[in-house]
GROMACS .gro file of C-alpha atoms in nm:
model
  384
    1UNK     CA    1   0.000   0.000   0.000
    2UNK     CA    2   0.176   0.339  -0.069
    3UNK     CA    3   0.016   0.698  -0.035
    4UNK     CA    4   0.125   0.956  -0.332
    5UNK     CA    5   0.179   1.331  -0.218
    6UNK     CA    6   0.144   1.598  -0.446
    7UNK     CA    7   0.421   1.908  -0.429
    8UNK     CA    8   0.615   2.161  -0.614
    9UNK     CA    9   0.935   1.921  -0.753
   10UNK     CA   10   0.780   1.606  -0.768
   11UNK     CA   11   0.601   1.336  -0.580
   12UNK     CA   12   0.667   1.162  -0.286
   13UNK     CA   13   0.563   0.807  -0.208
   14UNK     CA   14   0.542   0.581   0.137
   15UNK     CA   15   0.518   0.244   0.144
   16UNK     CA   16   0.328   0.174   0.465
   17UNK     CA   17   0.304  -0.219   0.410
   18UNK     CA   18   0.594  -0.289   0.616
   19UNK     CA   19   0.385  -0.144   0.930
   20UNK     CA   20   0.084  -0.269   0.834
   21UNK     CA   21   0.292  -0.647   0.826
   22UNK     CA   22   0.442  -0.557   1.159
   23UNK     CA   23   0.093  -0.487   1.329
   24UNK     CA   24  -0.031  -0.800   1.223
   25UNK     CA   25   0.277  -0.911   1.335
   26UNK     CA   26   0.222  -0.799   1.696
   27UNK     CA   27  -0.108  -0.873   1.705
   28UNK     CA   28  -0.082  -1.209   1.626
   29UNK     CA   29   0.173  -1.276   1.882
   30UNK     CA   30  -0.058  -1.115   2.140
   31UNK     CA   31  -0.297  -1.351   2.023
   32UNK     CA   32  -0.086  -1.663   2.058
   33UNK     CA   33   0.054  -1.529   2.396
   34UNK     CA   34  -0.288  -1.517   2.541
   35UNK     CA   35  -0.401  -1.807   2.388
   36UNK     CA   36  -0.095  -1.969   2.556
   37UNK     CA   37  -0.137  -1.896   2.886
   38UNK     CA   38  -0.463  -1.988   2.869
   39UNK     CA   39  -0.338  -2.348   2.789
   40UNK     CA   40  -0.047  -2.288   3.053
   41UNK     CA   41  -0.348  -2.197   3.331
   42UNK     CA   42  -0.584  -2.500   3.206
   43UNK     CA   43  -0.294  -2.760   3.200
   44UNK     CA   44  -0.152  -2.643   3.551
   45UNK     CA   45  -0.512  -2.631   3.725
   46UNK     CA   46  -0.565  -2.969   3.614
   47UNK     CA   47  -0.250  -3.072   3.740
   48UNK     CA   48  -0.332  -2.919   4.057
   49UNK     CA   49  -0.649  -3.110   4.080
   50UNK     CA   50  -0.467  -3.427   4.002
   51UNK     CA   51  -0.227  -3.347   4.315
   52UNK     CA   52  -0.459  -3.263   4.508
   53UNK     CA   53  -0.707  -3.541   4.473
   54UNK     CA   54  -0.360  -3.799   4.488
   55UNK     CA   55  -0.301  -3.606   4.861
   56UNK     CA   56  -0.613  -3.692   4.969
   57UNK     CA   57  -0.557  -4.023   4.915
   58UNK     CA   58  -0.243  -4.074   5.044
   59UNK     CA   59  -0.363  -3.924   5.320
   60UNK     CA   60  -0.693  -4.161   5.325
   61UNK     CA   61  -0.441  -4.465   5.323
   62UNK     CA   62  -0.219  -4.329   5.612
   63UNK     CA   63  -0.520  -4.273   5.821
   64UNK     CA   64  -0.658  -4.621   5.787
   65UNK     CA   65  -0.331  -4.784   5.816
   66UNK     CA   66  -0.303  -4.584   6.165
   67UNK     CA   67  -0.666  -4.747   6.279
   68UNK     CA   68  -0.552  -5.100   6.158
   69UNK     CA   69  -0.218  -5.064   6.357
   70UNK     CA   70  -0.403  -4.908   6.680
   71UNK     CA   71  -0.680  -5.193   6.683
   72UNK     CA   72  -0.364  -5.477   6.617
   73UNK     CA   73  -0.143  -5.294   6.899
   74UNK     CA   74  -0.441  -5.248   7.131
   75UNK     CA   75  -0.606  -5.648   7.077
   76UNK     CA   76  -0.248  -5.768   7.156
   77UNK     CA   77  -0.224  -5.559   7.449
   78UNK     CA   78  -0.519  -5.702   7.608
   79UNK     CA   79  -0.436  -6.066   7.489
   80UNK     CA   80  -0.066  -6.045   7.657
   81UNK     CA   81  -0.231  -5.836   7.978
   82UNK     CA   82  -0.527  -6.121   8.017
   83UNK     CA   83  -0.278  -6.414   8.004
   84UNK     CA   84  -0.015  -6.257   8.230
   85UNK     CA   85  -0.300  -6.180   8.492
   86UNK     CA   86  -0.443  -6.513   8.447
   87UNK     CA   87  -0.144  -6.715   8.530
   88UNK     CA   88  -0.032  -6.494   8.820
   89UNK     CA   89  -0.346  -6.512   8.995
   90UNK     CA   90  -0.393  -6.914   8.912
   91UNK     CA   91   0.004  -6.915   9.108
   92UNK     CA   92  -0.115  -6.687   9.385
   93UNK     CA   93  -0.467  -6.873   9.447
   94UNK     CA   94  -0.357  -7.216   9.386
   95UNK     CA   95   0.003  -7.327   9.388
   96UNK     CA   96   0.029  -7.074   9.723
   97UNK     CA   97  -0.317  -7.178   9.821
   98UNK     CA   98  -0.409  -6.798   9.893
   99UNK     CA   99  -0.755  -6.814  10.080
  100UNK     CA  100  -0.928  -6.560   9.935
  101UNK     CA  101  -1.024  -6.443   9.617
  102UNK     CA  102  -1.254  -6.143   9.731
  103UNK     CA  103  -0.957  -6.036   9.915
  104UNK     CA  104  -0.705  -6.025   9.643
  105UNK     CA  105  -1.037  -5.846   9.428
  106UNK     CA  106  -1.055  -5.584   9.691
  107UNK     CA  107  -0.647  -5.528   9.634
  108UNK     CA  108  -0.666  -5.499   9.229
  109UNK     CA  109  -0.926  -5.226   9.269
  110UNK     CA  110  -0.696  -5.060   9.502
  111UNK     CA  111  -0.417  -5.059   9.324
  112UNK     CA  112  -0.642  -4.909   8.989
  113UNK     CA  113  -0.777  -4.616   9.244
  114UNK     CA  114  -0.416  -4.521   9.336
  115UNK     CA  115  -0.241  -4.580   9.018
  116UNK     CA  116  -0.528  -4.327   8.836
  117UNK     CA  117  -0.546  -4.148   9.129
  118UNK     CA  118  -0.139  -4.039   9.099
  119UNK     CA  119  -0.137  -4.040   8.769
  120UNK     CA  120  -0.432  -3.725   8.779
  121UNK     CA  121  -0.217  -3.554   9.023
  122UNK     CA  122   0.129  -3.586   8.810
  123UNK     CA  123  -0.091  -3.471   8.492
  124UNK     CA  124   0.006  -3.800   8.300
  125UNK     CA  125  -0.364  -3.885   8.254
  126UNK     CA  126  -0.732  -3.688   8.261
  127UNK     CA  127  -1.053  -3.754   8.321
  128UNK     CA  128  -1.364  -3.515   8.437
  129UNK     CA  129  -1.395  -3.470   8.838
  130UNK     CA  130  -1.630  -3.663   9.051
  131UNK     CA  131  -2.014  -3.506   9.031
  132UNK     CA  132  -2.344  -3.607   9.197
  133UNK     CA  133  -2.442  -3.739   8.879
  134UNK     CA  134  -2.144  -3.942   8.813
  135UNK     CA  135  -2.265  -4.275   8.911
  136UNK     CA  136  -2.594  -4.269   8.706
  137UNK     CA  137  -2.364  -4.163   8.385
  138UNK     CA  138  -2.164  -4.492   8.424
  139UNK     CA  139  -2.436  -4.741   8.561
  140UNK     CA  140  -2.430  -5.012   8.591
  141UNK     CA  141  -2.047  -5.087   8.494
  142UNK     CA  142  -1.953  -5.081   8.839
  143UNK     CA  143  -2.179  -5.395   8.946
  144UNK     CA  144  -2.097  -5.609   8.622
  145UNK     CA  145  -1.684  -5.445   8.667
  146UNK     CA  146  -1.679  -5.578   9.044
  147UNK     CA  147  -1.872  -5.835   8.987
  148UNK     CA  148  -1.685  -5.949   8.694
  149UNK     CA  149  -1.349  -5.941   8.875
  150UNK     CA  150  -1.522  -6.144   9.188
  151UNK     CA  151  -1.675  -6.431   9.030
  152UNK     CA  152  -1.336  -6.464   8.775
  153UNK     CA  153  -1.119  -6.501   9.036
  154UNK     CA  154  -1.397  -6.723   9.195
  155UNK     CA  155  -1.355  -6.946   8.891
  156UNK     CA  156  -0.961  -6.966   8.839
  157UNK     CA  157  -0.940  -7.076   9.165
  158UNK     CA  158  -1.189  -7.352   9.168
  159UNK     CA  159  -1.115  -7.497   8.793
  160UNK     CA  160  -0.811  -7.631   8.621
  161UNK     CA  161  -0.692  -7.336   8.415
  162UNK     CA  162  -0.761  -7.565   8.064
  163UNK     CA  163  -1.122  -7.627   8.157
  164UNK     CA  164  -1.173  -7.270   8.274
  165UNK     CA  165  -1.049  -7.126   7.961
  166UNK     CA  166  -1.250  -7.371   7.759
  167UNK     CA  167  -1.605  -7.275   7.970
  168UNK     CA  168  -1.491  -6.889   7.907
  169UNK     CA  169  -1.566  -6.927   7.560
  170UNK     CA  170  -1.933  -6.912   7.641
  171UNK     CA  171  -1.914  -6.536   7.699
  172UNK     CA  172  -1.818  -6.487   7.339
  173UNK     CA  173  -2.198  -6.651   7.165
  174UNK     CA  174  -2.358  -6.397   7.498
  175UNK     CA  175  -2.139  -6.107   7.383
  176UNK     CA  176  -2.259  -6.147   7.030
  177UNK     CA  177  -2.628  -6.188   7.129
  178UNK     CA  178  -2.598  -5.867   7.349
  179UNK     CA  179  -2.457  -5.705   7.014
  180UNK     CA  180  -2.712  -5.769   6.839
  181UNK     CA  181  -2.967  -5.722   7.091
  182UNK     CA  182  -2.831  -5.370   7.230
  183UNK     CA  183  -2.601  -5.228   6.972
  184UNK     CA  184  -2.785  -5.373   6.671
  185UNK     CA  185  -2.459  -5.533   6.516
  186UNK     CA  186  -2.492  -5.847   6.331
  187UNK     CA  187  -2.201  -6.078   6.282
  188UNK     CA  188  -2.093  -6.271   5.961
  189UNK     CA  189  -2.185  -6.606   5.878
  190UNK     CA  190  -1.800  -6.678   5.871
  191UNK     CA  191  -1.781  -6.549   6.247
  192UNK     CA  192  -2.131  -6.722   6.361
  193UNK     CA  193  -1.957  -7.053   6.246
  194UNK     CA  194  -1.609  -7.037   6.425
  195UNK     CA  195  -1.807  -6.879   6.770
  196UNK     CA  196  -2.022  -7.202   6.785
  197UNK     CA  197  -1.763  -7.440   6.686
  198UNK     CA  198  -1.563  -7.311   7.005
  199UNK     CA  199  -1.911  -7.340   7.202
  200UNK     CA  200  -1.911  -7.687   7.023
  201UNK     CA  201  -1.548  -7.793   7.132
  202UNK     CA  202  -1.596  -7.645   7.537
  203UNK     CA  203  -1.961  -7.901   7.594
  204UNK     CA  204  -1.758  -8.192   7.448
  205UNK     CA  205  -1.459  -8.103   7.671
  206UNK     CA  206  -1.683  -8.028   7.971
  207UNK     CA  207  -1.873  -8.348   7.926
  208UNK     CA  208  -1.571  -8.542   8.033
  209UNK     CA  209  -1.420  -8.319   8.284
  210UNK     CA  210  -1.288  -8.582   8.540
  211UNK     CA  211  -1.237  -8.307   8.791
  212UNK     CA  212  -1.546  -8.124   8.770
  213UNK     CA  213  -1.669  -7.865   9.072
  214UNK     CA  214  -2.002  -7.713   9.005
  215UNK     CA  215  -1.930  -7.385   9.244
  216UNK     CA  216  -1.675  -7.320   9.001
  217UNK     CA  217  -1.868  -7.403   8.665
  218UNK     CA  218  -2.133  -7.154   8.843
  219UNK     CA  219  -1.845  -6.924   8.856
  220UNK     CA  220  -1.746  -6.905   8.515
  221UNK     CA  221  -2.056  -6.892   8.379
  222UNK     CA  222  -2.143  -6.594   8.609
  223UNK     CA  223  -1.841  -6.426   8.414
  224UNK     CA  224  -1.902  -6.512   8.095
  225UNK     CA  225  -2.247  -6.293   8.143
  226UNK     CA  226  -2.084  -6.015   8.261
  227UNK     CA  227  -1.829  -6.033   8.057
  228UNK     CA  228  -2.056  -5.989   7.779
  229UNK     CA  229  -2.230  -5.732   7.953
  230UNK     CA  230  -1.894  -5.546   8.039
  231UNK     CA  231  -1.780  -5.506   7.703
  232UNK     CA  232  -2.082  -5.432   7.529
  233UNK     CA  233  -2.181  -5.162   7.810
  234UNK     CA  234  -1.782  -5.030   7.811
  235UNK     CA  235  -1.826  -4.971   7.418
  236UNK     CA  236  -2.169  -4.786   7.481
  237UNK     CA  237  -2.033  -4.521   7.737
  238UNK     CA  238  -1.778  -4.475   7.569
  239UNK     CA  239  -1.971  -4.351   7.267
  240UNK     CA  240  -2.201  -4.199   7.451
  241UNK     CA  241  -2.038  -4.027   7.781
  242UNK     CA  242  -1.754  -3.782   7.799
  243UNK     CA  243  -1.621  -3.915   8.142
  244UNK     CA  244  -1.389  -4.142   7.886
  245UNK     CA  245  -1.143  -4.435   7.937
  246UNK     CA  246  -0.996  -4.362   8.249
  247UNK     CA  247  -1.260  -4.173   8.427
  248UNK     CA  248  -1.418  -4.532   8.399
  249UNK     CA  249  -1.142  -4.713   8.522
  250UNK     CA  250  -1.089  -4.467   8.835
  251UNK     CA  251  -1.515  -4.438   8.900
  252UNK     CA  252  -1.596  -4.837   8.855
  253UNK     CA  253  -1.286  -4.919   9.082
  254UNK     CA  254  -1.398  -4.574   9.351
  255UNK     CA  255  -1.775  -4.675   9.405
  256UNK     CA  256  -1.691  -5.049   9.451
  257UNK     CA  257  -1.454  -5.069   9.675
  258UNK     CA  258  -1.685  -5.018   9.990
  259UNK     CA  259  -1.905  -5.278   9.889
  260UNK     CA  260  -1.632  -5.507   9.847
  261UNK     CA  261  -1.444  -5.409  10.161
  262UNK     CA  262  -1.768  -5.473  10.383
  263UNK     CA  263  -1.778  -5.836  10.148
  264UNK     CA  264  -1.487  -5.932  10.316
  265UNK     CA  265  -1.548  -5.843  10.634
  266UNK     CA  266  -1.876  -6.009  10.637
  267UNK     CA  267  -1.777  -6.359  10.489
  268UNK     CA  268  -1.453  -6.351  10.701
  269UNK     CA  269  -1.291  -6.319  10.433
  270UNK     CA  270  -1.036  -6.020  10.522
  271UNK     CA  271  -0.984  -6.213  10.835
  272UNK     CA  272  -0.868  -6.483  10.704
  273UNK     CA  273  -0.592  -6.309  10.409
  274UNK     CA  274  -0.475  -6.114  10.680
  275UNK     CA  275  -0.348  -6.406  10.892
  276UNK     CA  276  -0.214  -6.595  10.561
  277UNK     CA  277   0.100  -6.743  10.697
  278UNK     CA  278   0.249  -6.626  10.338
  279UNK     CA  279   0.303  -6.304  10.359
  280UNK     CA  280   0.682  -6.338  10.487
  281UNK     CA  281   0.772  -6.500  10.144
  282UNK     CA  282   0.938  -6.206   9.903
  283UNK     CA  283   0.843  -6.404   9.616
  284UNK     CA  284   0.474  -6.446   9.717
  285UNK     CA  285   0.412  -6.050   9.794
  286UNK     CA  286   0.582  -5.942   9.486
  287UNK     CA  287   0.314  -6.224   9.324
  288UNK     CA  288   0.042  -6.090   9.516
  289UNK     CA  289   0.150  -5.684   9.409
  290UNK     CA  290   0.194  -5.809   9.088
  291UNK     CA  291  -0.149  -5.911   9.004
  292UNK     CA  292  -0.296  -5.647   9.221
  293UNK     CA  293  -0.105  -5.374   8.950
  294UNK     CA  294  -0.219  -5.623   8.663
  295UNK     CA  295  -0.573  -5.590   8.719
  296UNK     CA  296  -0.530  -5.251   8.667
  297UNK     CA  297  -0.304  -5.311   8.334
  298UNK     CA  298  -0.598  -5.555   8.236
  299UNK     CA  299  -0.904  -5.276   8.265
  300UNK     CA  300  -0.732  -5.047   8.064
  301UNK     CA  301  -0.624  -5.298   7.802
  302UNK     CA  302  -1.020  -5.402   7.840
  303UNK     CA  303  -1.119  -5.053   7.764
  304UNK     CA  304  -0.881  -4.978   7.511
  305UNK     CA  305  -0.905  -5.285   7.285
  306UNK     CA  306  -1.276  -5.230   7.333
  307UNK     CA  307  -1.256  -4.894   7.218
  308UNK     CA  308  -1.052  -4.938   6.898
  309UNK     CA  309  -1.230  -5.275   6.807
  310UNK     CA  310  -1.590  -5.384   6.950
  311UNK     CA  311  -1.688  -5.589   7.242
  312UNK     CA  312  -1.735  -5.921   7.064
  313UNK     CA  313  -1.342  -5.878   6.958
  314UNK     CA  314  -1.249  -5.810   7.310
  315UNK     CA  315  -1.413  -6.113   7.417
  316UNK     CA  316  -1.245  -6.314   7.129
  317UNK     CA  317  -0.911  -6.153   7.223
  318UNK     CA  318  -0.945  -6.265   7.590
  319UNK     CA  319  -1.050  -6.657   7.535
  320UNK     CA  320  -0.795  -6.667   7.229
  321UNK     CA  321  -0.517  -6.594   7.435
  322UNK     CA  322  -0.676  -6.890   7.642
  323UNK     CA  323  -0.485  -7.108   7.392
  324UNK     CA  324  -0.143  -7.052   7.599
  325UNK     CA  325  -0.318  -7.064   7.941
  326UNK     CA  326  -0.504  -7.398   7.808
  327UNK     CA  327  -0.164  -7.562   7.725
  328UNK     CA  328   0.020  -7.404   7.973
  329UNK     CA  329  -0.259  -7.490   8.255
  330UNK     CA  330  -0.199  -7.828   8.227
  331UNK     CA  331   0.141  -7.833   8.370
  332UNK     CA  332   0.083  -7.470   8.673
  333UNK     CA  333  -0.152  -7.553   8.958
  334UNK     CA  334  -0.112  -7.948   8.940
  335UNK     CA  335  -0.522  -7.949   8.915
  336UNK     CA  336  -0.604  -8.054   8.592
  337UNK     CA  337  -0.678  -8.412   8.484
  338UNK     CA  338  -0.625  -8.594   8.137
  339UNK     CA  339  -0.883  -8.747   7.936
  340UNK     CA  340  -0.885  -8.789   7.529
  341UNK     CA  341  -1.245  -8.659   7.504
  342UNK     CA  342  -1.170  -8.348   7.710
  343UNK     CA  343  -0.841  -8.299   7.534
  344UNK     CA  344  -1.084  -8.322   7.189
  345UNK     CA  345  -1.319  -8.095   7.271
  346UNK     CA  346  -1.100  -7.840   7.423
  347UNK     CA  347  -0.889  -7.832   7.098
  348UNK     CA  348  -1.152  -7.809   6.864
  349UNK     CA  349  -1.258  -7.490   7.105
  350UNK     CA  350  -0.857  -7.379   7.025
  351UNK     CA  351  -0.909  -7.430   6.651
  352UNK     CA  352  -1.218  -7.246   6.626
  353UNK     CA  353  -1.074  -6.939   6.828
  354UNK     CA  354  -0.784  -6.927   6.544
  355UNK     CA  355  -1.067  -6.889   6.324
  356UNK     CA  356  -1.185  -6.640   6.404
  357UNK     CA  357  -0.869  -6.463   6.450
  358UNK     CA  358  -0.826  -6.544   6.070
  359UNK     CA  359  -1.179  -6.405   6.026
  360UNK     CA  360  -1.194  -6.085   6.204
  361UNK     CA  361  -0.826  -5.913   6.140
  362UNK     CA  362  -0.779  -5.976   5.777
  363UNK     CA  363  -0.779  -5.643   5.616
  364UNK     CA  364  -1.025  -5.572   5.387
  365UNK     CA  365  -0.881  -5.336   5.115
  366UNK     CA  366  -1.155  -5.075   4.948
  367UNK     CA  367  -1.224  -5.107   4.609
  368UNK     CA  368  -1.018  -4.892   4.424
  369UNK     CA  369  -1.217  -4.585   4.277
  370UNK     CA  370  -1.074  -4.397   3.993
  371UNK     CA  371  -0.919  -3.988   4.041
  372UNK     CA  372  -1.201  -3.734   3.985
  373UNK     CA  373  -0.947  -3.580   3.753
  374UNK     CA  374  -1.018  -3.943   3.514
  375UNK     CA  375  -1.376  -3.809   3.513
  376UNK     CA  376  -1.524  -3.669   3.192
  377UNK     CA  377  -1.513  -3.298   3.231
  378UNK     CA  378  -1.898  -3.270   3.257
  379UNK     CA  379  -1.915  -3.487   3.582
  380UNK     CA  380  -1.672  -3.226   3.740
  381UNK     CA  381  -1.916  -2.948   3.681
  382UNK     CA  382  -1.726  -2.782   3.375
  383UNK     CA  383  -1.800  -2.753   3.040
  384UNK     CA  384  -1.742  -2.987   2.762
   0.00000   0.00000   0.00000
C-alpha cells in the first residue's frame, strides 16, 4: 500500500506495508501469547487437581493404616495383659493356696484407684472430676466391673486353668447376642460358624471333665455374662459419655470398693488373708502386688481394645489368648486331669478361636475408585 503526495518538484511516495505487516505481526503474537497462557493456566489447574485429589488419598491410606495398627497394637495388648494376669493369679490362688479371692479383688481395685489417682495428680492422665451425677452416667459398669473381677477369680481358683479357659468361651456366643440385641450389630456367617464351633469344642470337653466342681462351673458362667455385659456396656459409654477411658477405670474401681471391703469383712474373708501365713515370702508378695497392679493393666487394656475394636473382639481376644493358658494350665496348679475326650473338645474350642482370629483381622482393602481428575469434564461441573 503506498500513499502519493502531491508538491512543487515532484512526488513523494510511502510504502506503509511494512507497518501494516508488523501490526499484524504484533497482534498475532498477542494472540498466541494469550491463547498460551490460557493453555499454561488450564494444564496447571488440572494438574493441581490431580495433586490434590492424589493427597487426599495418600492421606486416606495413612489414616486407615493408623486405625488397623491401633486396633492390632491395642487387641495384643489385652491378649498379653489377660494371660499374664491369668497365670499370676492361678500361682497366687492355687500353687500358694491364697484363701481368698474377694480379698485379692478388693487389692486390684486398690491398686487401679491409686495408680489413676497419681497419675491425675502428676498430669500423666485426665478424666472429668467426681459429680453427683457421676454414678448414674456410668451405671451399671460398676456392678458387672466388680462383679466381673469377683466371680473370675472365683472361677480360676476352683477350675483347672484348661477347663476354665475352655467354659470362658461361652461369653463370646452372649457377647454377640448382646450385640445384636443392644447395639444392633450383626455378625458374619464366617464369624457365627467359628463362635459355635468353640461353644461346640468347650460341651464336648466339659462333658468329660474328670475333675469337675459345680461352684466353680457356676463361677465361670457368672463371668461369661458379665463379661458380655462389660464389654458391650464399656463400648456404649464410651460412645455416649464424655467421662472417657480412664474416668471409667478410676469411677468403677472408687464406688466399689466399699461394697467389696464390707464383702470381706462379712464372709470372714479379710480375716482370714490377713493371717495368711504367706506373707513373709518375698516371692509371694511381689506375686500378690503383681497381680494387684495387673488388674489394673488388664481394665485399661479391656477398655482400650474395646474402644478401637468392638466388644465381641475383646471377648475373642481374651479366650484366644486362652490357647497358651489352656496348654500351659496343664502343667501350673497341678489341678487338671487328662482325658482324650476333654483334650478333643478343648482343641476343637482352640481351633475355632484361630478362626476367628483369621476371620476378624484380615484387612479388607476398598475397592479402588478412579481420580475425579479421570472423570469426563462434565461430571466435574465444567464444560465440555
Amino acid at each position: 500500500m503506498s500513499v502519493s503526495r502531491g508538491g512543487n518538484g515532484g512526488s513523494t511516495t510511502l510504502d506503509l506495508e511494512p507497518l501494516l505487516d508488523e501490526s499484524h505481526d504484533d497482534s498475532d503474537a498477542d494472540n498466541k501469547t494469550t491463547s498460551g497462557g490460557a493453555l499454561l493456566n488450564g494444564s496447571s489447574s488440572k494438574e493441581s487437581r490431580s495433586g490434590s485429589v492424589g493427597h487426599r488419598e495418600r492421606e486416606r491410606e495413612r489414616d486407615e493404616s493408623a486405625v488397623f495398627i491401633k486396633k492390632i497394637s491395642s487387641a495384643l495388648f489385652y491378649g498379653l495383659s489377660s494371660f499374664m494376669i491369668t497365670v499370676i493369679n492361678k500361682t497366687v490362688l492355687t500353687s500358694y493356696h491364697f484363701p481368698s479371692f474377694l480379698f485379692l479383688s478388693l487389692g486390684q481395685l486398690t491398686a487401679s484407684i491409686v495408680v489413676l489417682g497419681m497419675g491425675k495428680r502428676l498430669k500423666l492422665v485426665s478424666f472429668p472430676p467426681l459429680q453427683r451425677n457421676t454414678f448414674a452416667k456410668i451405671f451399671p459398669l460398676p456392678l458387672i466391673f466388680l462383679g466381673n473381677m469377683m466371680f473370675g477369680l472365683g472361677g480360676t481358683q476352683s477350675l483347672s486353668l484348661p477347663m476354665f479357659a475352655a467354659l470362658r468361651r461361652f461369653s463370646i456366643l452372649m457377647t454377640m447376642l448382646l450385640e445384636l440385641k443392644i447395639l444392633g450389630l450383626r455378625p458374619s456367617t464366617a464369624v457365627q460358624v467359628s463362635v459355635y464351633a468353640m461353644i461346640g469344642g468347650a460341651l464336648v470337653a466339659a462333658s468329660d471333665d474328670l475333675s469337675f466342681n459345680m461352684r466353680g462351673y457356676i463361677y465361670v458362667m457368672i463371668t461369661n455374662a458379665l463379661t458380655a455385659s462389660n464389654g458391650v456396656y464399656v463400648k456404649k459409654k464410651l460412645d455416649t459419655s464424655e467421662i472417657g477411658k480412664y474416668g471409667l477405670m478410676f469411677y468403677n474401681s472408687l464406688f466399689m470398693f466399699l461394697p467389696a471391703l464390707a464383702l470381706n469383712f462379712f464372709t470372714g474373708d479379710l480375716e482370714q488373708a490377713i493371717n495368711f501365713s504367706e506373707w513373709h515370702d518375698p516371692v509371694f508378695l511381689t506375686q500378690f502386688l503383681l497381680s494387684c497392679v495387673m488388674g489394673f493393666i488388664l481394665s485399661y487394656s479391656t477398655i482400650l481394645c474395646t474402644q478401637f475394636n468392638s466388644a465381641l473382639t475383646t471377648t475373642i481376644v481374651g479366650c484366644l489368648k486362652n490357647i497358651c493358658v489352656t496348654y500351659l494350665g496343664m502343667f501350673i496348679g497341678g489341678d487338671y486331669v487328662f482325658s482324650w475326650l476333654n483334650c478333643i473338645g478343648i482343641n476343637i474350642s482352640v481351633l475355632a478361636s484361630l478362626l476367628y482370629t483369621y476371620v476378624t483381622f484380615r484387612r479388607k482393602r476398598a475397592p479402588d475408585k478412579p481420580p475425579i481428575s479421570h472423570l469426563p469434564s462434565s461430571a466435574r461441573g465444567e464444560n465440555v
